[in-house]
CSV table of C-alpha atoms and ligand atoms in Angstrom, one decimal:
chain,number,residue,atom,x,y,z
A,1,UNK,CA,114.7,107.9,190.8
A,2,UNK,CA,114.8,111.4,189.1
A,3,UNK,CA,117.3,111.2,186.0
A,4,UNK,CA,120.8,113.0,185.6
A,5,UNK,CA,119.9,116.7,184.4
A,6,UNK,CA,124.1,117.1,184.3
A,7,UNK,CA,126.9,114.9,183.8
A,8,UNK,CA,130.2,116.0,184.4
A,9,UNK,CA,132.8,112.8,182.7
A,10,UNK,CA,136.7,113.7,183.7
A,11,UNK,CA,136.7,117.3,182.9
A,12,UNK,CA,140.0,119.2,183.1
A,13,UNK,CA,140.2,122.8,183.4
A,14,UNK,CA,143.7,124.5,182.4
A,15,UNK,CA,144.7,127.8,182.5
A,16,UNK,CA,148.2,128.6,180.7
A,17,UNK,CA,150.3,130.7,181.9
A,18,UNK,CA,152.4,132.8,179.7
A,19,UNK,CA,155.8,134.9,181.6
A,20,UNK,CA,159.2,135.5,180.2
A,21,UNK,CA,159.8,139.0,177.5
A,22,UNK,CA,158.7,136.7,174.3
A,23,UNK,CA,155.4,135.9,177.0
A,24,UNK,CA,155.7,132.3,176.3
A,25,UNK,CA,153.4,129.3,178.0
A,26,UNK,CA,155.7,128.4,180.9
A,27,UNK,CA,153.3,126.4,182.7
A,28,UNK,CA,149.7,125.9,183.8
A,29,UNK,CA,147.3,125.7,186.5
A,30,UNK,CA,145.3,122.0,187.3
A,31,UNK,CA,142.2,124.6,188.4
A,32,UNK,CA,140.3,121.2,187.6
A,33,UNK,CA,142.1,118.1,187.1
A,34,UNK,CA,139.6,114.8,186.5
A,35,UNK,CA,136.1,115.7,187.9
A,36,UNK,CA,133.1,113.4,187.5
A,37,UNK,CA,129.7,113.9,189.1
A,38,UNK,CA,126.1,113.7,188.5
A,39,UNK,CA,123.4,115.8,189.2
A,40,UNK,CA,120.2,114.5,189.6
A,41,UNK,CA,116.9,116.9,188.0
A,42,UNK,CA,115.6,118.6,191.4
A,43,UNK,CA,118.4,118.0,193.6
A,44,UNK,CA,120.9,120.3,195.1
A,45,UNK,CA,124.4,119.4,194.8
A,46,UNK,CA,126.7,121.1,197.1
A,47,UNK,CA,130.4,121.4,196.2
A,48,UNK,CA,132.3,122.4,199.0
A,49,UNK,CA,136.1,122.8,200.0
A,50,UNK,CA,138.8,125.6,200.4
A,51,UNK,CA,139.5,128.2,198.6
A,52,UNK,CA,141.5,127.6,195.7
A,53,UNK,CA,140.1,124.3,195.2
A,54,UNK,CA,138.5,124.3,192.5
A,55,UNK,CA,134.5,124.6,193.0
A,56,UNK,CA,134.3,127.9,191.7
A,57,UNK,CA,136.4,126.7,188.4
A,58,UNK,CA,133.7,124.1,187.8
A,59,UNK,CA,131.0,125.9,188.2
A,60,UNK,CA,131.8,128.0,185.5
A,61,UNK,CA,132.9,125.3,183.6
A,62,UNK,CA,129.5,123.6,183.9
A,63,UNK,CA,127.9,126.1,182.0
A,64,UNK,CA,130.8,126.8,179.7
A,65,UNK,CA,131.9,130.2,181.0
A,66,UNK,CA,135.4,129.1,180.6
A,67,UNK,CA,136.2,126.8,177.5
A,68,UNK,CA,137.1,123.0,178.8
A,69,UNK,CA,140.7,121.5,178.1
A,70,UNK,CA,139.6,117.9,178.4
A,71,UNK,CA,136.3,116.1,179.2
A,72,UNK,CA,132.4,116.3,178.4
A,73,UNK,CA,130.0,118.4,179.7
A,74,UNK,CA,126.5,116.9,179.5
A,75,UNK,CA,123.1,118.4,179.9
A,76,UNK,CA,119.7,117.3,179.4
A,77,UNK,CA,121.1,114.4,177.4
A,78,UNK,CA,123.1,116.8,174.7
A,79,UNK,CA,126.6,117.4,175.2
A,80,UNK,CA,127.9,121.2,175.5
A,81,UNK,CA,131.6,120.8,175.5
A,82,UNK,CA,132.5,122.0,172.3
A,83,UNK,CA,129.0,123.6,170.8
A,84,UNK,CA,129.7,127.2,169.6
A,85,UNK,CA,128.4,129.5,171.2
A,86,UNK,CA,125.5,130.2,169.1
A,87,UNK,CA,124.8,127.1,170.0
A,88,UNK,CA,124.8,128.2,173.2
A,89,UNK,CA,122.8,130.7,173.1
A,90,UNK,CA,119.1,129.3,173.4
A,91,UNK,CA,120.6,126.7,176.1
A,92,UNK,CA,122.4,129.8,178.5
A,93,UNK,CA,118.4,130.6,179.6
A,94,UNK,CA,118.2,127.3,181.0
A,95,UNK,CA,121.2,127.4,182.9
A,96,UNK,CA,122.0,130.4,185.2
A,97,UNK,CA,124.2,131.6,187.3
A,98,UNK,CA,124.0,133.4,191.3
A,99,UNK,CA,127.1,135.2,192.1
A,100,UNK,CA,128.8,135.6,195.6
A,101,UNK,CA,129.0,139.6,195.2
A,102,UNK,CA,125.6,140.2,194.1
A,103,UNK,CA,127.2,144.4,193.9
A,104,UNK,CA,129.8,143.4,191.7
A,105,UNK,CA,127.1,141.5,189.2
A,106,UNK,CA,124.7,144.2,189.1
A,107,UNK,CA,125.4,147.3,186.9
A,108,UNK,CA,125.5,150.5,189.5
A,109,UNK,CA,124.4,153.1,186.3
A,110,UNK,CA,121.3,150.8,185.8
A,111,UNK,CA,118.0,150.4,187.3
A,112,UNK,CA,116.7,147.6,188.7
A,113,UNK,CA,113.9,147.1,186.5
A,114,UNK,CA,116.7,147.7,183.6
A,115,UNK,CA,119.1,145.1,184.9
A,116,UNK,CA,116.2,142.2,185.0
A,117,UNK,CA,114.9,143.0,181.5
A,118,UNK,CA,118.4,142.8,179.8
A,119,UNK,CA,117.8,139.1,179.7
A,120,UNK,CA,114.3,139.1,178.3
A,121,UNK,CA,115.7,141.3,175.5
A,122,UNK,CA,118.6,139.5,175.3
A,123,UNK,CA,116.8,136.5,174.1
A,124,UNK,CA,114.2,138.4,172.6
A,125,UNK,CA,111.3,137.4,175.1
A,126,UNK,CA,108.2,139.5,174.7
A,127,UNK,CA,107.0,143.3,173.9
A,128,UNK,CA,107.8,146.3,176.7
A,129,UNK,CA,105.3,145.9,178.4
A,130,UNK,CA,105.6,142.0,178.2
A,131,UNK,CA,108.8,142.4,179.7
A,132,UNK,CA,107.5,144.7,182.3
A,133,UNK,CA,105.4,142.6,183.8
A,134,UNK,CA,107.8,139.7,183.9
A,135,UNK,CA,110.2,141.8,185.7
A,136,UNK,CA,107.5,143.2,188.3
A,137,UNK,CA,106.5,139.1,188.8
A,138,UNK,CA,110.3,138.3,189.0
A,139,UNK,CA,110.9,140.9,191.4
A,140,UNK,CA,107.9,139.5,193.7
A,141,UNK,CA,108.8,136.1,193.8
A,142,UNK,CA,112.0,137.2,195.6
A,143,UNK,CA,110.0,139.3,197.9
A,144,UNK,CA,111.0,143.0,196.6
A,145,UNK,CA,108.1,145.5,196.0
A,146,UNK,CA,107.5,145.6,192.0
A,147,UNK,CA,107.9,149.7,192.9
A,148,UNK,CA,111.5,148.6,193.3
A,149,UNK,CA,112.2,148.6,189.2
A,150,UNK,CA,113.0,152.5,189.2
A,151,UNK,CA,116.1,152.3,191.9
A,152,UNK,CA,119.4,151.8,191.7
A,153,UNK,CA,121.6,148.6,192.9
A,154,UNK,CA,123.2,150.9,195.6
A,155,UNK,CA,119.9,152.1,196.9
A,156,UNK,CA,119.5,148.2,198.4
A,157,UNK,CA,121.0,146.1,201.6
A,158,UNK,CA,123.2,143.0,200.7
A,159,UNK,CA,120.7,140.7,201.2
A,160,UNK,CA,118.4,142.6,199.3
A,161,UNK,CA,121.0,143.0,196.2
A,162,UNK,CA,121.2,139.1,197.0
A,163,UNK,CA,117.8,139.1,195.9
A,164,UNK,CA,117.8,141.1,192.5
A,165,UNK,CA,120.8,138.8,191.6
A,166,UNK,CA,118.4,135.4,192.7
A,167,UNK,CA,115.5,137.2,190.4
A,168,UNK,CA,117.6,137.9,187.3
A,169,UNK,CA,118.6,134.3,188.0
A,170,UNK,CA,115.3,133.0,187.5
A,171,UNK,CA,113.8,135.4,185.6
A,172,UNK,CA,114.0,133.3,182.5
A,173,UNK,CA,112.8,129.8,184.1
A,174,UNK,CA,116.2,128.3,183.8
A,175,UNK,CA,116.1,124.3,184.7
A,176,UNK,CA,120.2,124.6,186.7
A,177,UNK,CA,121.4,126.9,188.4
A,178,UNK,CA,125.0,127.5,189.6
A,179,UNK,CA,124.9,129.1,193.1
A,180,UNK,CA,128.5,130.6,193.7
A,181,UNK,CA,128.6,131.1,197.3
A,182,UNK,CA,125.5,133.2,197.4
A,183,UNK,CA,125.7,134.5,200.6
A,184,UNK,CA,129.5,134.2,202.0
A,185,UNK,CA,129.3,137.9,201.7
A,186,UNK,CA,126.1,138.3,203.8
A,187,UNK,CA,125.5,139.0,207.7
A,188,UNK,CA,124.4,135.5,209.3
A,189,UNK,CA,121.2,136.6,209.9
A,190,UNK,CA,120.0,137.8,206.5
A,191,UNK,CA,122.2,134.0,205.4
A,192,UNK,CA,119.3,131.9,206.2
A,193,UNK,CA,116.5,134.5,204.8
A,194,UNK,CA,118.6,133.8,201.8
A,195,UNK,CA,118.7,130.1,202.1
A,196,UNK,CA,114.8,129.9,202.9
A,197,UNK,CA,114.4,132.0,199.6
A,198,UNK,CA,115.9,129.5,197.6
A,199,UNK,CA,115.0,126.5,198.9
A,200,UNK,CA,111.4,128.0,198.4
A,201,UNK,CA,112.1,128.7,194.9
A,202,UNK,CA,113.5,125.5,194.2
A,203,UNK,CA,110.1,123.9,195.4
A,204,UNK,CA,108.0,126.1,193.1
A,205,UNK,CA,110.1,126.5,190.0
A,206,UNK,CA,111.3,122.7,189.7
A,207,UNK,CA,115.0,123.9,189.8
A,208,UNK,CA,118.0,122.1,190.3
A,209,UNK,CA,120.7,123.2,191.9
A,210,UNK,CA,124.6,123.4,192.1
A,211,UNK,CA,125.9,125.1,195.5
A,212,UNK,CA,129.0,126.3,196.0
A,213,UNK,CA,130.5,127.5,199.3
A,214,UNK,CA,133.7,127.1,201.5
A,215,UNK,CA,131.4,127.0,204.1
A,216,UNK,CA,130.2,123.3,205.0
A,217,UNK,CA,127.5,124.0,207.7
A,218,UNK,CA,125.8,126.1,204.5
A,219,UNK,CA,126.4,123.4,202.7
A,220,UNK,CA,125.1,120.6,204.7
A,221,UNK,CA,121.9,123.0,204.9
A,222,UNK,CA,120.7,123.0,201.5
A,223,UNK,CA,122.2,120.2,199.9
A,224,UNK,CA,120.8,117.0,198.9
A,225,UNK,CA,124.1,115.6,198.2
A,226,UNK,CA,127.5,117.1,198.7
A,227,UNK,CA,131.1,116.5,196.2
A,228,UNK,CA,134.1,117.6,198.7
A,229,UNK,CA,137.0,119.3,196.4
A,230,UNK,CA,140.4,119.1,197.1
A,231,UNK,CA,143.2,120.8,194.7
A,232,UNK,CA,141.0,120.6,191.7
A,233,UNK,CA,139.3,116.7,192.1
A,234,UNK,CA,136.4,115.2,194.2
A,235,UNK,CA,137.8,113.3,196.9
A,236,UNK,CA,134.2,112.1,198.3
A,237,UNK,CA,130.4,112.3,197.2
A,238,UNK,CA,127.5,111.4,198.9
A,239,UNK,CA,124.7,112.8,200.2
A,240,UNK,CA,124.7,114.8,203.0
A,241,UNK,CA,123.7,112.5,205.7
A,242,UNK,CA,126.5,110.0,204.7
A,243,UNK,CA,128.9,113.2,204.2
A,244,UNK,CA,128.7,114.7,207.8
A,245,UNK,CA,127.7,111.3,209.8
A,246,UNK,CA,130.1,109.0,208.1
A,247,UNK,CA,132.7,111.0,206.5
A,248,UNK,CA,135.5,108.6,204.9
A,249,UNK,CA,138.2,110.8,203.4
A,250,UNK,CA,140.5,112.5,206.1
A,251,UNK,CA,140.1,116.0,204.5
A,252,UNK,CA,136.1,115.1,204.7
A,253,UNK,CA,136.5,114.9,208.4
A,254,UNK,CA,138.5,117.6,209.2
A,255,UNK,CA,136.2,119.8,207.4
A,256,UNK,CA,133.8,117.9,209.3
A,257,UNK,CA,135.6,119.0,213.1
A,258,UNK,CA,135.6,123.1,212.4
A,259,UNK,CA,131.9,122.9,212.1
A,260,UNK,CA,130.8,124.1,215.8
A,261,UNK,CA,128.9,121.8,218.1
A,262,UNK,CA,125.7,123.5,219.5
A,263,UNK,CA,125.3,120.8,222.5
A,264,UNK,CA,128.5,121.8,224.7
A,265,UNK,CA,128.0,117.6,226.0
A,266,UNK,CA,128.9,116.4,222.7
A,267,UNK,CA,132.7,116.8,222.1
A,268,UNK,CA,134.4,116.3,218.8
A,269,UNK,CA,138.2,116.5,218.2
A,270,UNK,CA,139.3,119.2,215.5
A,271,UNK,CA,141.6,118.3,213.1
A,272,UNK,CA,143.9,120.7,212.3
A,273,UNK,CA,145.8,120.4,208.8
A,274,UNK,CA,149.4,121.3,209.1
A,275,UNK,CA,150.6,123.8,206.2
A,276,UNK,CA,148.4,125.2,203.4
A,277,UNK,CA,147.1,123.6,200.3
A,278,UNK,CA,149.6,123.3,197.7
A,279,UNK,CA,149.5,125.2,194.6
A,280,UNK,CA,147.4,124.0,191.5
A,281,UNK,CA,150.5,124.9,189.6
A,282,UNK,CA,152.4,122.0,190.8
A,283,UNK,CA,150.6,119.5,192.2
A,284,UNK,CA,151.6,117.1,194.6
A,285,UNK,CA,152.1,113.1,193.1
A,286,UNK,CA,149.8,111.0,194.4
A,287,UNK,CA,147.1,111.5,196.5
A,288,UNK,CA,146.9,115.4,196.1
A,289,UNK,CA,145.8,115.6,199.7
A,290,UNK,CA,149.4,113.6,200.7
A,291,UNK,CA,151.3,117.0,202.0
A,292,UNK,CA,148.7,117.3,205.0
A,293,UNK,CA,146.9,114.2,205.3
A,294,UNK,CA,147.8,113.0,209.0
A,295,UNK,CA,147.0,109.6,207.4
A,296,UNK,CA,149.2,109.3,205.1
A,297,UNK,CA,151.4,105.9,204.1
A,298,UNK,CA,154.2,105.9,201.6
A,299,UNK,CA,151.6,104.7,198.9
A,300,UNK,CA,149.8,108.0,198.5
A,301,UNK,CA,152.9,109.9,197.4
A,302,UNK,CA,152.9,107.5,194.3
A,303,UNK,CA,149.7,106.5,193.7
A,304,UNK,CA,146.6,108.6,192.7
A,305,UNK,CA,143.8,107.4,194.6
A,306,UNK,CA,140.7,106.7,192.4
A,307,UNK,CA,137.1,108.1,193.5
A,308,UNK,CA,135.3,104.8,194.0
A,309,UNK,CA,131.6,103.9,194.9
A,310,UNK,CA,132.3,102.4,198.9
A,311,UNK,CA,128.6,102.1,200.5
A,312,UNK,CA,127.0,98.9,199.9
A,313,UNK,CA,124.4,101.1,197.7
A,314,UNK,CA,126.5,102.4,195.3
A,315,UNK,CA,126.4,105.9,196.4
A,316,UNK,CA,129.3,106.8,198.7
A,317,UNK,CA,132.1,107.9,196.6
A,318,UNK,CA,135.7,108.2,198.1
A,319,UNK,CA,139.1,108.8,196.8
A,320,UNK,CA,141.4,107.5,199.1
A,321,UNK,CA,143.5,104.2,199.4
A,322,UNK,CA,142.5,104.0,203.0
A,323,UNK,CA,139.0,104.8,203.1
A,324,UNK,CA,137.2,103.4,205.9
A,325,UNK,CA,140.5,102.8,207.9
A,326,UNK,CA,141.0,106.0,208.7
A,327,UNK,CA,139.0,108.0,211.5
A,328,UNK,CA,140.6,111.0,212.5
A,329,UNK,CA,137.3,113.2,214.5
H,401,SF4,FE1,145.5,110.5,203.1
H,401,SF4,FE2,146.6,108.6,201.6
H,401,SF4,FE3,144.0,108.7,201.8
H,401,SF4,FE4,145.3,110.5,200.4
H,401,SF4,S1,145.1,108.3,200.0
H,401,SF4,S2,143.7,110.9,201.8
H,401,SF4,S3,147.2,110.7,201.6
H,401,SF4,S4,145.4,108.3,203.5
């Protein structure tokens, strides 16, 4: 079995927040409140839930775009939590990030074939011409003509842009990388293209993968294994085939009922969640999931339910006092 290439032990993500004329701390936000998980080298992860949950939050957190308020960070075997970041440095080209808006990401004043070398120079990788060459072989491996380089961001589809944002990805051979709902913002059709492109990648370059999306029929698609966020934790984690045949948390399965059934004969109950999800700024006690679980029992409002392994092989995790009782699709 492939070894952890990430380890992710309790981390909590708070953000302060300051108000009042002196613009004192008067609170904060749980963005992440407890999250563990694993990623296995090769794999891809998918963390999925809505937004406001959280998956964005860790993603960032993972490669220490934000700085952690509790917990350890752990990759390849070192621990990044509290390195400086000139320690960093030589460890960012390893781990890389995709971003949902791949307009947004790109500088519009710069070419294409500017934007891609700013990492090589960055981390001081080869001559000009060197660098060149890596961007015309970067920009190939996403399928874009190397005659691309001299054009601007806005001179490209979204898909295409989707695809300059995937080769400046990559462009240094990074081992993770952190997928931030890379094509929410994309027509269905080009979606898939997308999808393909990375899975292809994945394949060739050995990567490994964290997925993010609100979107659990993309998820389901590309993911090995799948961590379910709710209000800044995990609630289950397992891989996909255990996720969407034998879902075990009730916000699992209602997630689970919006997906749509191609085969009109097969009919599957939706579960619709009364209310919206509460804010990270307060909480709910207990289960966090209490305010709209229609399972609930007067346990979950005091009791925080603990992600526990529930399959027989270790690898169905669940954090709910009722898992396995409850079936609500
Ligand atoms: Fe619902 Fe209770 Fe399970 Fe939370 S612990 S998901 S409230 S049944």
């Amino acid at each position: 079995m492939p070894e952890a290439i990430l380890k992710i032990k309790n981390l909590k993500q708070h953000f302060p927040i300051y108000g009042g004329i002196f613009m004192k701390k008067i609170g904060r936000v749980y963005a992440l409140d407890g999250v563990t998980l694993e990623v296995k080298r090769g794999e891809t992860v998918g963390l999925v839930g809505e937004s406001g949950c959280g998956k964005t939050t860790l993603g960032r957190s993972t490669i220490r775009l934000y700085e952690p308020t509790d917990g350890n960070i752990i990759f390849e075997d070192q621990d990044i939590t509290r390195i400086s970041q000139k320690q960093l440095r030589p460890l960012r080209r390893q781990m890389q990030m995709i971003f949902q808006d791949p307009f947004e990401s790109l500088n519009s004043r710069h070419t294409v074939g500017e934007i891609l070398e700013e990492s090589f120079i960055i981390h001081k990788d080869g001559t000009s011409s060197q660098r060149k060459d890596k961007v015309r072989a970067s920009l190939e491996r996403v399928g874009l003509s190397p005659d691309t380089i001299h054009r601007y961001p806005h001179e490209f589809s979204g898909g295409q842009r989707q695809r300059i944002g995937i080769a400046r990805a990559i462009s240094l051979n990074p081992r993770l990388v952190i997928c931030d709902e890379p094509v929410s913002a994309l027509d269905v059709s080009i979606q898939s293209q997308i999808l393909n492109l990375l899975l292809s990648l994945q394949e060739e370059l050995e990567l490994t993968y964290v997925f993010i999306s609100h979107d659990l029929a993309v998820v389901k698609h590309i993911s090995d294994r799948i961590a379910v966020m709710y209000l800044g934790k995990i609630v289950e984690y397992a891989d996909s085939n255990s996720i969407i045949e034998q879902p075990h948390h009730p916000y699992t399965q209602a997630l689970i009922s919006a997906i749509p059934v191609p085969d009109p004969e097969i009919k599957r109950t939706k579960v619709i969640l009364s209310g919206d999800v509460p804010s990270p700024i307060h909480p709910p006690s207990g289960c966090c999931f209490h305010t709209r679980c229609p399972a609930a029992r007067n346990i979950c409002t005091k009791e925080v339910p603990l992600l526990k392994d529930y399959s027989p092989d270790q690898q169905h995790q669940v954090a709910c006092h009722f898992a396995g009782e409850v079936n609500l699709v």
